[in-house]
């Protein structure tokens, strides 16, 4: 494993990926981060990765393979089921949130609309899931 666990961020919104990438490069450069534009791309690349992700940040709404579908695939696979998954959405109903928790998501958060809020959220997520929380090996 590298210096810090790999964070995989899967989101179809290019603007959002750019903002998150900017935040990690500028404020949290010690983190290894890899971005994917959709669930299908992530599923294709996951078996090729030399390092197992330590954390997955997953957009709920994507056109090719949505976050809930990808979550189900991950949690059914013995190799990947223990990787913490944080689901992110800008609009989620209580039923949708409950469905994701029932499927095994570790956390469900609303996407902030302000840069500083997004920066703070990324800091808290990475500190908790990669710093404080003890991972399953």
Coordinates of C-alpha atoms in Angstrom, one line a residue:
X1 CA 0.0 0.0 0.0
X2 CA 1.2 3.5 -0.7
X3 CA 1.8 6.3 1.8
X4 CA -1.9 7.0 2.1
X5 CA -4.8 4.8 1.0
X6 CA -6.3 5.4 -2.5
X7 CA -9.5 7.5 -2.7
X8 CA -11.6 6.7 -5.8
X9 CA -14.1 9.4 -6.7
X10 CA -16.8 8.4 -9.2
X11 CA -19.0 11.2 -10.5
X12 CA -20.3 12.0 -14.0
X13 CA -20.3 15.8 -13.5
X14 CA -17.0 17.1 -15.0
X15 CA -17.3 20.4 -13.1
X16 CA -17.7 18.6 -9.8
X17 CA -14.7 16.3 -10.5
X18 CA -12.6 19.4 -11.4
X19 CA -13.6 21.1 -8.1
X20 CA -12.8 18.1 -6.0
X21 CA -9.5 17.5 -7.9
X22 CA -8.6 21.2 -7.3
X23 CA -9.4 20.8 -3.6
X24 CA -7.3 17.7 -3.1
X25 CA -4.3 19.0 -5.1
X26 CA -4.3 22.4 -3.4
X27 CA -5.2 21.6 0.2
X28 CA -4.7 17.8 0.7
X29 CA -1.9 16.8 -1.7
X30 CA -0.8 13.9 0.6
X31 CA -3.9 12.0 -0.5
X32 CA -3.8 9.7 -3.5
X33 CA -7.0 10.4 -5.5
X34 CA -8.2 8.8 -8.7
X35 CA -11.3 10.1 -10.6
X36 CA -13.8 8.2 -12.7
X37 CA -16.5 9.7 -14.9
X38 CA -19.0 6.9 -14.3
X39 CA -19.8 3.6 -12.8
X40 CA -19.0 1.6 -15.9
X41 CA -15.6 3.1 -16.2
X42 CA -14.9 2.4 -12.5
X43 CA -16.0 -1.2 -12.9
X44 CA -13.8 -1.7 -15.9
X45 CA -10.7 -0.2 -14.2
X46 CA -11.1 -1.6 -10.7
X47 CA -9.7 -5.1 -11.4
X48 CA -6.7 -3.5 -13.1
X49 CA -5.8 -1.4 -10.1
X50 CA -2.6 -2.4 -8.4
X51 CA -3.8 -0.9 -5.2
X52 CA -7.2 -1.7 -3.6
X53 CA -9.1 1.6 -2.8
X54 CA -9.2 2.6 0.8
X55 CA -12.3 4.8 0.3
X56 CA -14.9 5.3 -2.5
X57 CA -16.8 8.5 -2.9
X58 CA -19.8 7.7 -5.2
X59 CA -22.3 10.0 -6.9
X60 CA -25.8 8.7 -6.5
X61 CA -27.1 9.8 -9.9
X62 CA -25.1 8.8 -13.0
X63 CA -26.4 7.8 -16.4
X64 CA -24.5 4.6 -17.2
X65 CA -24.4 2.8 -13.9
X66 CA -25.9 4.7 -11.0
X67 CA -24.4 4.9 -7.6
X68 CA -27.0 2.5 -6.0
X69 CA -26.3 -0.1 -8.7
X70 CA -22.6 0.2 -8.3
X71 CA -22.9 0.0 -4.5
X72 CA -24.8 -3.3 -4.9
X73 CA -22.0 -4.7 -7.1
X74 CA -19.3 -3.7 -4.7
X75 CA -21.0 -5.0 -1.6
X76 CA -21.7 -8.3 -3.2
X77 CA -18.0 -8.9 -4.1
X78 CA -16.0 -10.4 -1.3
X79 CA -12.8 -8.6 -2.5
X80 CA -14.4 -5.1 -2.3
X81 CA -17.3 -5.3 0.1
X82 CA -15.3 -4.0 3.1
X83 CA -14.2 -0.8 1.3
X84 CA -16.0 2.2 2.9
X85 CA -18.4 3.8 0.4
X86 CA -19.6 7.4 0.9
X87 CA -22.6 8.2 -1.3
X88 CA -23.0 11.8 -2.4
X89 CA -26.0 13.5 -3.9
X90 CA -27.4 17.0 -4.5
X91 CA -31.0 15.8 -4.2
X92 CA -32.0 12.7 -2.4
X93 CA -35.3 11.6 -0.9
X94 CA -35.5 9.8 2.5
X95 CA -36.5 6.6 0.6
X96 CA -33.4 6.8 -1.6
X97 CA -31.1 7.4 1.4
X98 CA -32.7 4.4 3.2
X99 CA -32.3 2.2 0.1
X100 CA -28.6 3.0 0.0
X101 CA -28.1 2.3 3.7
X102 CA -29.9 -1.0 3.3
X103 CA -27.5 -1.8 0.4
X104 CA -24.5 -1.3 2.6
X105 CA -23.4 2.3 2.1
X106 CA -21.3 3.6 5.0
X107 CA -22.4 7.2 4.8
X108 CA -24.8 9.3 2.7
X109 CA -24.1 13.0 2.3
X110 CA -25.5 16.0 0.5
X111 CA -23.2 17.6 -2.0
X112 CA -22.3 21.1 -0.8
X113 CA -22.9 24.0 -3.3
X114 CA -20.1 26.3 -1.9
X115 CA -16.4 25.7 -2.5
X116 CA -15.5 26.1 1.2
X117 CA -18.2 23.7 2.3
X118 CA -17.0 21.2 -0.3
X119 CA -13.4 21.6 0.9
X120 CA -14.5 21.1 4.6
X121 CA -16.5 18.0 3.6
X122 CA -13.6 16.4 1.7
X123 CA -11.3 17.2 4.7
X124 CA -13.7 15.6 7.2
X125 CA -14.4 12.5 5.0
X126 CA -10.7 11.8 4.4
X127 CA -9.7 12.4 8.0
X128 CA -12.4 10.2 9.3
X129 CA -12.4 7.3 6.8
X130 CA -8.6 7.3 6.3
X131 CA -7.2 8.7 9.5
X132 CA -9.5 7.9 12.5
X133 CA -11.5 4.9 11.3
X134 CA -9.6 1.6 11.5
X135 CA -9.9 -0.2 8.2
X136 CA -10.8 -3.8 7.6
X137 CA -7.9 -5.6 6.0

